[in-house]
mmCIF file of C-alpha atoms in Angstrom:
data_model
loop_
_atom_site.group_PDB
_atom_site.id
_atom_site.type_symbol
_atom_site.label_atom_id
_atom_site.label_comp_id
_atom_site.label_asym_id
_atom_site.label_seq_id
_atom_site.Cartn_x
_atom_site.Cartn_y
_atom_site.Cartn_z
ATOM 1 C CA UNK A 142 14.651 -1.763 16.480
ATOM 2 C CA UNK A 143 13.009 1.898 16.882
ATOM 3 C CA UNK A 144 9.294 1.513 16.916
ATOM 4 C CA UNK A 145 6.618 4.404 16.751
ATOM 5 C CA UNK A 146 5.918 4.531 20.289
ATOM 6 C CA UNK A 147 9.802 4.839 21.018
ATOM 7 C CA UNK A 148 9.780 8.062 18.548
ATOM 8 C CA UNK A 149 6.667 9.420 20.216
ATOM 9 C CA UNK A 150 8.420 9.075 23.538
ATOM 10 C CA UNK A 151 11.344 10.358 22.537
ATOM 11 C CA UNK A 152 9.726 13.540 21.127
ATOM 12 C CA UNK A 153 7.769 14.190 24.044
ATOM 13 C CA UNK A 154 10.971 13.978 26.381
ATOM 14 C CA UNK A 155 12.803 16.348 24.460
ATOM 15 C CA UNK A 156 10.381 18.859 22.633
ATOM 16 C CA UNK A 157 9.731 20.922 25.837
ATOM 17 C CA UNK A 158 6.067 22.303 25.760
ATOM 18 C CA UNK A 159 3.909 20.773 23.318
ATOM 19 C CA UNK A 160 0.686 20.999 21.790
ATOM 20 C CA UNK A 161 -1.828 18.491 20.490
ATOM 21 C CA UNK A 162 -3.527 19.185 17.264
ATOM 22 C CA UNK A 163 -6.377 16.670 16.302
ATOM 23 C CA UNK A 164 -8.787 16.395 13.574
ATOM 24 C CA UNK A 165 -12.037 16.366 15.768
ATOM 25 C CA UNK A 166 -14.660 16.450 12.733
ATOM 26 C CA UNK A 167 -15.055 16.277 8.975
ATOM 27 C CA UNK A 168 -17.323 16.834 6.521
ATOM 28 C CA UNK A 169 -17.194 15.949 2.984
ATOM 29 C CA UNK A 170 -13.579 15.524 1.386
ATOM 30 C CA UNK A 171 -10.752 16.085 3.902
ATOM 31 C CA UNK A 172 -7.074 15.312 3.675
ATOM 32 C CA UNK A 173 -7.167 13.154 6.847
ATOM 33 C CA UNK A 174 -10.043 11.431 8.816
ATOM 34 C CA UNK A 175 -11.247 12.183 12.264
ATOM 35 C CA UNK A 176 -8.776 11.103 14.831
ATOM 36 C CA UNK A 177 -5.658 12.176 13.053
ATOM 37 C CA UNK A 178 -3.200 13.856 15.007
ATOM 38 C CA UNK A 179 0.166 15.779 15.247
ATOM 39 C CA UNK A 180 2.189 17.136 18.085
ATOM 40 C CA UNK A 181 3.594 20.792 17.738
ATOM 41 C CA UNK A 182 6.655 22.344 19.454
ATOM 42 C CA UNK A 183 8.203 25.350 19.213
ATOM 43 C CA UNK A 184 10.707 23.916 16.747
ATOM 44 C CA UNK A 185 9.578 20.620 15.850
ATOM 45 C CA UNK A 186 6.256 18.822 14.701
ATOM 46 C CA UNK A 187 5.595 15.021 15.037
ATOM 47 C CA UNK A 188 2.693 13.260 12.963
ATOM 48 C CA UNK A 189 0.516 15.360 10.498
ATOM 49 C CA UNK A 190 -3.087 16.074 9.844
ATOM 50 C CA UNK A 191 -2.828 16.037 5.999
ATOM 51 C CA UNK A 192 -0.432 19.105 5.068
ATOM 52 C CA UNK A 193 -1.108 22.068 3.150
ATOM 53 C CA UNK A 194 -2.400 25.324 4.499
ATOM 54 C CA UNK A 195 -4.839 23.439 6.945
ATOM 55 C CA UNK A 196 -1.760 22.178 8.535
ATOM 56 C CA UNK A 197 0.236 25.548 8.540
ATOM 57 C CA UNK A 198 -2.571 27.170 10.004
ATOM 58 C CA UNK A 199 -2.929 24.733 12.829
ATOM 59 C CA UNK A 200 0.499 25.008 13.255
ATOM 60 C CA UNK A 201 0.519 28.433 13.765
ATOM 61 C CA UNK A 202 -2.416 28.734 16.403
ATOM 62 C CA UNK A 203 -0.660 25.793 18.162
ATOM 63 C CA UNK A 204 2.723 27.823 18.555
ATOM 64 C CA UNK A 205 0.426 30.774 19.469
ATOM 65 C CA UNK A 206 -0.977 28.763 22.058
ATOM 66 C CA UNK A 207 2.081 27.566 23.387
ATOM 67 C CA UNK A 208 3.375 31.124 23.931
ATOM 68 C CA UNK A 209 0.235 31.889 26.088
ATOM 69 C CA UNK A 210 1.292 31.699 29.644
ATOM 70 C CA UNK A 211 -0.686 29.181 31.943
ATOM 71 C CA UNK A 212 -2.405 30.722 35.190
ATOM 72 C CA UNK A 213 0.269 31.759 37.322
ATOM 73 C CA UNK A 214 3.187 31.334 34.712
ATOM 74 C CA UNK A 215 5.145 34.391 33.859
ATOM 75 C CA UNK A 216 4.984 35.424 30.084
ATOM 76 C CA UNK A 217 9.053 35.318 30.515
ATOM 77 C CA UNK A 218 8.923 31.424 31.429
ATOM 78 C CA UNK A 219 8.536 30.198 27.942
ATOM 79 C CA UNK A 220 10.382 26.838 27.051
ATOM 80 C CA UNK A 221 13.612 26.809 25.236
ATOM 81 C CA UNK A 222 13.100 26.978 21.537
ATOM 82 C CA UNK A 223 9.806 28.858 21.645
ATOM 83 C CA UNK A 224 10.052 32.508 20.508
ATOM 84 C CA UNK A 225 7.854 34.789 18.631
ATOM 85 C CA UNK A 226 9.969 34.887 15.629
ATOM 86 C CA UNK A 227 9.376 30.959 15.334
ATOM 87 C CA UNK A 228 5.714 30.947 15.325
ATOM 88 C CA UNK A 229 4.979 31.700 11.797
ATOM 89 C CA UNK A 230 4.960 28.726 9.371
ATOM 90 C CA UNK A 231 6.902 29.850 6.095
ATOM 91 C CA UNK A 232 4.001 29.850 4.024
ATOM 92 C CA UNK A 233 1.604 31.770 5.853
ATOM 93 C CA UNK A 234 1.423 35.600 5.737
ATOM 94 C CA UNK A 235 1.217 37.757 8.700
ATOM 95 C CA UNK A 236 -1.965 38.660 7.826
ATOM 96 C CA UNK A 237 -3.368 35.493 7.124
ATOM 97 C CA UNK A 238 -2.075 34.355 10.741
ATOM 98 C CA UNK A 239 -3.821 37.132 12.093
ATOM 99 C CA UNK A 240 -7.030 37.239 10.483
ATOM 100 C CA UNK A 241 -9.270 34.224 9.424
ATOM 101 C CA UNK A 242 -10.342 34.552 6.193
ATOM 102 C CA UNK A 243 -14.180 34.008 5.615
ATOM 103 C CA UNK A 244 -15.789 31.103 6.487
ATOM 104 C CA UNK A 245 -12.999 30.347 8.812
ATOM 105 C CA UNK A 246 -13.869 30.226 12.684
ATOM 106 C CA UNK A 247 -11.512 30.090 15.763
ATOM 107 C CA UNK A 248 -12.647 29.838 19.331
ATOM 108 C CA UNK A 249 -10.077 31.112 21.712
ATOM 109 C CA UNK A 250 -10.369 30.798 25.521
ATOM 110 C CA UNK A 251 -10.029 33.551 28.082
ATOM 111 C CA UNK A 252 -6.429 34.128 29.072
ATOM 112 C CA UNK A 253 -5.653 32.502 32.361
ATOM 113 C CA UNK A 254 -7.162 29.148 31.245
ATOM 114 C CA UNK A 255 -5.557 29.274 27.633
ATOM 115 C CA UNK A 256 -5.136 25.601 27.130
ATOM 116 C CA UNK A 257 -7.532 25.034 24.184
ATOM 117 C CA UNK A 258 -8.166 26.224 20.491
ATOM 118 C CA UNK A 259 -10.645 25.038 17.931
ATOM 119 C CA UNK A 260 -10.353 25.865 14.050
ATOM 120 C CA UNK A 261 -13.382 25.096 11.936
ATOM 121 C CA UNK A 262 -11.637 25.211 8.584
ATOM 122 C CA UNK A 263 -13.579 25.439 5.139
ATOM 123 C CA UNK A 264 -10.996 23.596 2.474
ATOM 124 C CA UNK A 265 -11.910 26.022 -0.226
ATOM 125 C CA UNK A 266 -10.200 28.731 -2.168
ATOM 126 C CA UNK A 267 -10.264 30.952 0.772
ATOM 127 C CA UNK A 268 -7.149 28.781 2.170
ATOM 128 C CA UNK A 269 -5.743 27.620 -1.091
ATOM 129 C CA UNK A 270 -6.834 24.066 -0.835
ATOM 130 C CA UNK A 271 -9.637 22.496 -2.870
ATOM 131 C CA UNK A 272 -10.661 19.568 -1.105
ATOM 132 C CA UNK A 273 -14.237 21.080 -0.920
ATOM 133 C CA UNK A 274 -14.942 19.335 2.595
ATOM 134 C CA UNK A 275 -14.645 21.002 6.128
ATOM 135 C CA UNK A 276 -12.441 20.327 9.230
ATOM 136 C CA UNK A 277 -12.901 20.833 13.079
ATOM 137 C CA UNK A 278 -9.524 20.937 14.564
ATOM 138 C CA UNK A 279 -8.804 20.738 18.305
ATOM 139 C CA UNK A 280 -5.626 22.097 19.860
ATOM 140 C CA UNK A 281 -4.740 21.690 23.267
ATOM 141 C CA UNK A 282 -1.533 22.029 25.313
ATOM 142 C CA UNK A 283 -0.110 18.650 26.351
ATOM 143 C CA UNK A 284 0.162 17.879 30.154
ATOM 144 C CA UNK A 285 1.178 15.023 31.744
ATOM 145 C CA UNK A 286 -1.881 13.116 31.984
ATOM 146 C CA UNK A 287 -2.459 13.670 28.242
ATOM 147 C CA UNK A 288 1.179 12.610 27.466
ATOM 148 C CA UNK A 289 0.407 9.340 29.161
ATOM 149 C CA UNK A 290 -2.820 9.008 27.356
ATOM 150 C CA UNK A 291 -1.095 9.554 23.949
ATOM 151 C CA UNK A 292 1.710 6.762 25.018
ATOM 152 C CA UNK A 293 -0.887 4.410 25.790
ATOM 153 C CA UNK A 294 -3.014 4.839 22.596
ATOM 154 C CA UNK A 295 0.083 4.483 20.537
ATOM 155 C CA UNK A 296 1.379 1.324 22.104
ATOM 156 C CA UNK A 297 -2.655 -0.183 21.812
ATOM 157 C CA UNK A 298 -2.304 1.042 18.058
ATOM 158 C CA UNK A 299 1.061 -0.760 17.516
ATOM 159 C CA UNK A 300 0.014 -3.934 19.261
ATOM 160 C CA UNK A 301 -2.755 -4.314 16.736
ATOM 161 C CA UNK A 302 -0.683 -3.697 13.636
ATOM 162 C CA UNK A 303 -0.763 -6.325 11.025
ATOM 163 C CA UNK A 304 2.492 -8.409 10.868
ATOM 164 C CA UNK A 305 4.471 -8.445 7.608
ATOM 165 C CA UNK A 306 6.905 -11.324 7.568
ATOM 166 C CA UNK A 307 10.136 -10.916 4.813
ATOM 167 C CA UNK A 308 11.637 -14.235 4.457
ATOM 168 C CA UNK A 309 15.162 -13.113 2.879
ATOM 169 C CA UNK A 310 17.247 -10.193 3.044
ATOM 170 C CA UNK A 311 19.114 -10.268 -0.336
ATOM 171 C CA UNK A 312 18.701 -7.047 -2.700
ATOM 172 C CA UNK A 313 14.983 -7.173 -3.005
ATOM 173 C CA UNK A 314 14.388 -7.946 0.837
ATOM 174 C CA UNK A 315 16.336 -4.995 1.584
ATOM 175 C CA UNK A 316 14.493 -2.757 -0.611
ATOM 176 C CA UNK A 317 10.935 -4.282 0.178
ATOM 177 C CA UNK A 318 11.983 -3.939 3.903
ATOM 178 C CA UNK A 319 12.651 -0.364 3.409
ATOM 179 C CA UNK A 320 9.483 0.199 1.549
ATOM 180 C CA UNK A 321 7.073 -1.772 3.781
ATOM 181 C CA UNK A 322 8.620 -0.080 7.031
ATOM 182 C CA UNK A 323 6.900 3.157 5.955
ATOM 183 C CA UNK A 324 3.579 1.659 6.427
ATOM 184 C CA UNK A 325 1.083 1.137 9.098
ATOM 185 C CA UNK A 326 2.811 -2.664 9.898
ATOM 186 C CA UNK A 327 5.155 -4.578 11.811
ATOM 187 C CA UNK A 328 8.130 -5.781 9.694
ATOM 188 C CA UNK A 329 10.138 -8.592 10.558
ATOM 189 C CA UNK A 330 12.804 -9.815 8.241
ATOM 190 C CA UNK A 331 13.873 -13.558 8.635
ATOM 191 C CA UNK A 332 17.243 -14.975 7.775
ATOM 192 C CA UNK A 333 19.413 -18.037 7.836
ATOM 193 C CA UNK A 334 22.654 -15.798 7.194
ATOM 194 C CA UNK A 335 23.395 -13.326 9.749
ATOM 195 C CA UNK A 336 25.257 -10.591 7.070
ATOM 196 C CA UNK A 337 22.429 -10.530 5.117
ATOM 197 C CA UNK A 338 20.581 -8.733 7.850
ATOM 198 C CA UNK A 339 23.205 -5.959 8.115
ATOM 199 C CA UNK A 340 21.822 -2.300 7.452
ATOM 200 C CA UNK A 341 18.124 -3.087 7.559
ATOM 201 C CA UNK A 342 15.965 0.060 8.711
ATOM 202 C CA UNK A 343 15.872 0.658 12.224
ATOM 203 C CA UNK A 344 12.146 0.291 12.475
ATOM 204 C CA UNK A 345 12.244 -3.318 10.931
ATOM 205 C CA UNK A 346 12.866 -6.288 13.516
ATOM 206 C CA UNK A 347 15.254 -8.796 12.250
ATOM 207 C CA UNK A 348 15.230 -12.363 12.923
ATOM 208 C CA UNK A 349 18.124 -14.997 12.518
ATOM 209 C CA UNK A 350 17.195 -18.725 12.645
ATOM 210 C CA UNK A 351 17.794 -21.694 10.942
ATOM 211 C CA UNK A 352 14.357 -22.865 10.640
ATOM 212 C CA UNK A 353 12.749 -19.908 9.096
ATOM 213 C CA UNK A 354 9.247 -21.981 8.505
ATOM 214 C CA UNK A 355 8.846 -22.023 12.325
ATOM 215 C CA UNK A 356 8.279 -18.357 12.014
ATOM 216 C CA UNK A 357 5.270 -19.026 9.947
ATOM 217 C CA UNK A 358 3.606 -21.305 12.310
ATOM 218 C CA UNK A 359 3.902 -18.747 15.245
ATOM 219 C CA UNK A 360 3.024 -15.767 13.308
ATOM 220 C CA UNK A 361 -0.211 -14.302 14.520
ATOM 221 C CA UNK A 362 -3.565 -14.149 12.644
ATOM 222 C CA UNK A 363 -3.877 -11.973 9.386
ATOM 223 C CA UNK A 364 -0.055 -12.000 8.788
ATOM 224 C CA UNK A 365 1.332 -11.536 5.406
ATOM 225 C CA UNK A 366 4.236 -13.623 4.094
ATOM 226 C CA UNK A 367 6.737 -12.604 1.355
ATOM 227 C CA UNK A 368 9.372 -15.372 0.308
ATOM 228 C CA UNK A 369 12.215 -14.166 -1.493
ATOM 229 C CA UNK A 370 15.341 -16.213 0.002
ATOM 230 C CA UNK A 371 18.817 -17.230 -1.841
ATOM 231 C CA UNK A 372 17.412 -20.949 -2.162
ATOM 232 C CA UNK A 373 14.583 -21.880 -4.180
ATOM 233 C CA UNK A 374 14.113 -25.267 -1.860
ATOM 234 C CA UNK A 375 13.979 -22.896 1.227
ATOM 235 C CA UNK A 376 11.309 -20.543 -0.629
ATOM 236 C CA UNK A 377 9.246 -24.018 -1.490
ATOM 237 C CA UNK A 378 9.397 -25.104 2.097
ATOM 238 C CA UNK A 379 8.303 -21.564 3.675
ATOM 239 C CA UNK A 380 5.615 -20.990 1.117
ATOM 240 C CA UNK A 381 3.991 -24.565 1.665
ATOM 241 C CA UNK A 382 3.836 -23.473 5.293
ATOM 242 C CA UNK A 383 2.187 -20.241 4.721
ATOM 243 C CA UNK A 384 -0.289 -21.588 2.192
ATOM 244 C CA UNK A 385 -1.287 -23.779 4.988
ATOM 245 C CA UNK A 386 -2.297 -20.876 7.066
ATOM 246 C CA UNK A 387 -5.852 -20.052 6.121
ATOM 247 C CA UNK A 388 -6.061 -17.260 7.948
ATOM 248 C CA UNK A 389 -3.084 -15.430 6.362
ATOM 249 C CA UNK A 390 -3.838 -12.128 4.741
ATOM 250 C CA UNK A 391 -1.051 -12.767 1.767
ATOM 251 C CA UNK A 392 1.506 -15.198 0.542
ATOM 252 C CA UNK A 393 3.724 -14.268 -1.878
ATOM 253 C CA UNK A 394 6.800 -15.613 -3.650
ATOM 254 C CA UNK A 395 9.273 -13.983 -5.988
ATOM 255 C CA UNK A 396 10.316 -15.672 -9.064
ATOM 256 C CA UNK A 397 9.215 -16.504 -12.809
ATOM 257 C CA UNK A 398 6.391 -18.319 -14.163
ATOM 258 C CA UNK A 399 8.818 -21.532 -14.549
ATOM 259 C CA UNK A 400 9.372 -21.334 -10.759
ATOM 260 C CA UNK A 401 5.704 -20.890 -9.767
ATOM 261 C CA UNK A 402 4.935 -24.123 -11.723
ATOM 262 C CA UNK A 403 7.737 -26.174 -10.393
ATOM 263 C CA UNK A 404 6.615 -25.091 -7.205
ATOM 264 C CA UNK A 405 2.679 -26.250 -7.923
ATOM 265 C CA UNK A 406 4.266 -29.580 -9.311
ATOM 266 C CA UNK A 407 5.971 -30.168 -5.841
ATOM 267 C CA UNK A 408 3.542 -28.819 -3.452
ATOM 268 C CA UNK A 409 0.736 -30.992 -4.723
ATOM 269 C CA UNK A 410 2.698 -33.848 -5.059
ATOM 270 C CA UNK A 411 5.140 -34.004 -2.387
ATOM 271 C CA UNK A 412 3.883 -31.343 -0.069
ATOM 272 C CA UNK A 413 0.125 -32.710 0.663
ATOM 273 C CA UNK A 414 -0.974 -29.013 -1.272
ATOM 274 C CA UNK A 415 -4.423 -28.561 -2.790
ATOM 275 C CA UNK A 416 -5.281 -26.586 -5.704
ATOM 276 C CA UNK A 417 -7.438 -24.387 -3.660
ATOM 277 C CA UNK A 418 -4.624 -23.397 -1.168
ATOM 278 C CA UNK A 419 -2.222 -23.070 -4.243
ATOM 279 C CA UNK A 420 -4.743 -20.587 -5.785
ATOM 280 C CA UNK A 421 -3.801 -18.379 -2.912
ATOM 281 C CA UNK A 422 -0.260 -17.990 -3.746
ATOM 282 C CA UNK A 423 0.765 -14.577 -5.460
ATOM 283 C CA UNK A 424 3.693 -14.915 -7.936
ATOM 284 C CA UNK A 425 5.420 -13.134 -8.833
ATOM 285 C CA UNK A 426 5.015 -10.282 -6.309
ATOM 286 C CA UNK A 427 3.963 -7.151 -7.437
ATOM 287 C CA UNK A 428 2.075 -8.316 -10.363
ATOM 288 C CA UNK A 429 3.430 -8.633 -14.081
ATOM 289 C CA UNK A 430 2.104 -4.864 -15.588
ATOM 290 C CA UNK A 431 5.164 -3.400 -15.083
ATOM 291 C CA UNK A 432 8.258 -5.121 -16.473
ATOM 292 C CA UNK A 433 10.798 -3.972 -14.524
ATOM 293 C CA UNK A 434 13.073 -6.239 -12.518
ATOM 294 C CA UNK A 435 15.260 -3.630 -10.472
ATOM 295 C CA UNK A 436 14.796 -4.468 -6.497
ATOM 296 C CA UNK A 437 13.231 -0.880 -5.830
ATOM 297 C CA UNK A 438 10.490 -1.475 -8.248
ATOM 298 C CA UNK A 439 10.008 -4.482 -7.147
ATOM 299 C CA UNK A 440 9.487 -3.317 -3.681
ATOM 300 C CA UNK A 441 7.335 -0.485 -4.655
ATOM 301 C CA UNK A 442 5.010 -2.708 -6.478
ATOM 302 C CA UNK A 443 4.991 -5.451 -3.675
ATOM 303 C CA UNK A 444 4.496 -2.741 -1.268
ATOM 304 C CA UNK A 445 1.376 -1.532 -2.421
ATOM 305 C CA UNK A 446 -0.139 -5.240 -3.200
ATOM 306 C CA UNK A 447 0.626 -6.375 0.142
ATOM 307 C CA UNK A 448 -1.338 -3.270 1.824
ATOM 308 C CA UNK A 449 -4.302 -4.145 -0.554
ATOM 309 C CA UNK A 450 -4.162 -7.571 0.793
ATOM 310 C CA UNK A 451 -4.092 -6.502 4.547
ATOM 311 C CA UNK A 452 -6.792 -3.854 3.900
ATOM 312 C CA UNK A 453 -9.153 -6.245 2.305
ATOM 313 C CA UNK A 454 -8.620 -9.075 4.873
ATOM 314 C CA UNK A 455 -9.185 -6.533 7.805
ATOM 315 C CA UNK A 456 -12.403 -5.371 6.032
ATOM 316 C CA UNK A 457 -13.549 -8.821 5.679
ATOM 317 C CA UNK A 458 -13.099 -9.570 9.380
ATOM 318 C CA UNK A 459 -14.936 -6.408 10.239
ATOM 319 C CA UNK A 460 -17.519 -7.169 7.957
ATOM 320 C CA UNK A 461 -20.684 -8.843 9.534
ATOM 321 C CA UNK A 462 -21.368 -12.169 8.721
ATOM 322 C CA UNK A 463 -24.278 -12.799 6.202
ATOM 323 C CA UNK A 464 -26.871 -15.646 5.560
ATOM 324 C CA UNK A 465 -28.025 -16.199 2.000
ATOM 325 C CA UNK A 466 -30.301 -13.071 0.604
ATOM 326 C CA UNK A 467 -28.409 -10.538 2.721
ATOM 327 C CA UNK A 468 -29.904 -11.721 6.260
ATOM 328 C CA UNK A 469 -27.720 -11.469 8.941
ATOM 329 C CA UNK A 470 -26.988 -14.721 10.786
ATOM 330 C CA UNK A 471 -28.471 -15.230 14.116
ATOM 331 C CA UNK A 472 -26.263 -15.268 17.061
#
């Protein structure tokens, strides 16, 4: 498995001299919120601050900063791959790069201490974006201390990611794993068959176990459980365990209305379940609006459904507890 932290470390290790481009402030409608960042080297980028002309301008300024010699550094000591011919993003004209448009401010530090720049960019017709807001972008060179901070922050963020457990590595399981792996979550595919785990995305964890229901019991608070194994009886066992987790953000099972009705009867009569618990089950996953049973379509719809549930669960946890009539509860 390759995590975002590992990708970040690999980029920093092989990129040479790097600049951090960070959204330092926003007003109105903007592509990304404060704190979004990207890393820029002479030949590559890692991450995004939203794309479009704003990002092209920031990349251009970052690469100009990369070419600026530090105090005591000779101009000839540029990192490999950083040359004057590579600093201009393809969509930026030389005039636009050299002369900021009206309303665009750039703060350039004095030569010899040229390690920071700040851009204040209105997202209007001047740069070909119509978001209508304004973005302040901070650009600074990455030294060893900042590199350590970036890695530590990425590790802390990764540790807080919500978990999505996908039970079953069949056609839909593979498609769903690929779709959800693109999201800011930690994906674990659980299977009883070793061959079903072949070909999973590099960013997905896999678990081969004869008792997949045990993964439900050991999952962290706020996890999502998606059940689509090759065996209906196994599906029922896993879903029953998941519905007992009142702290789960999402419990979904692939299948038809008949399968859901059969599960309900078994769950209430034989699994010591109740109607309130059963009501939390999402089945079929992905909803019924789009009548398309292709694995990739089901995966796309289910991924959106899961992400919505995770966001709602996180918002509910973050919201302050309130007493009747909107009065906050006393501590």
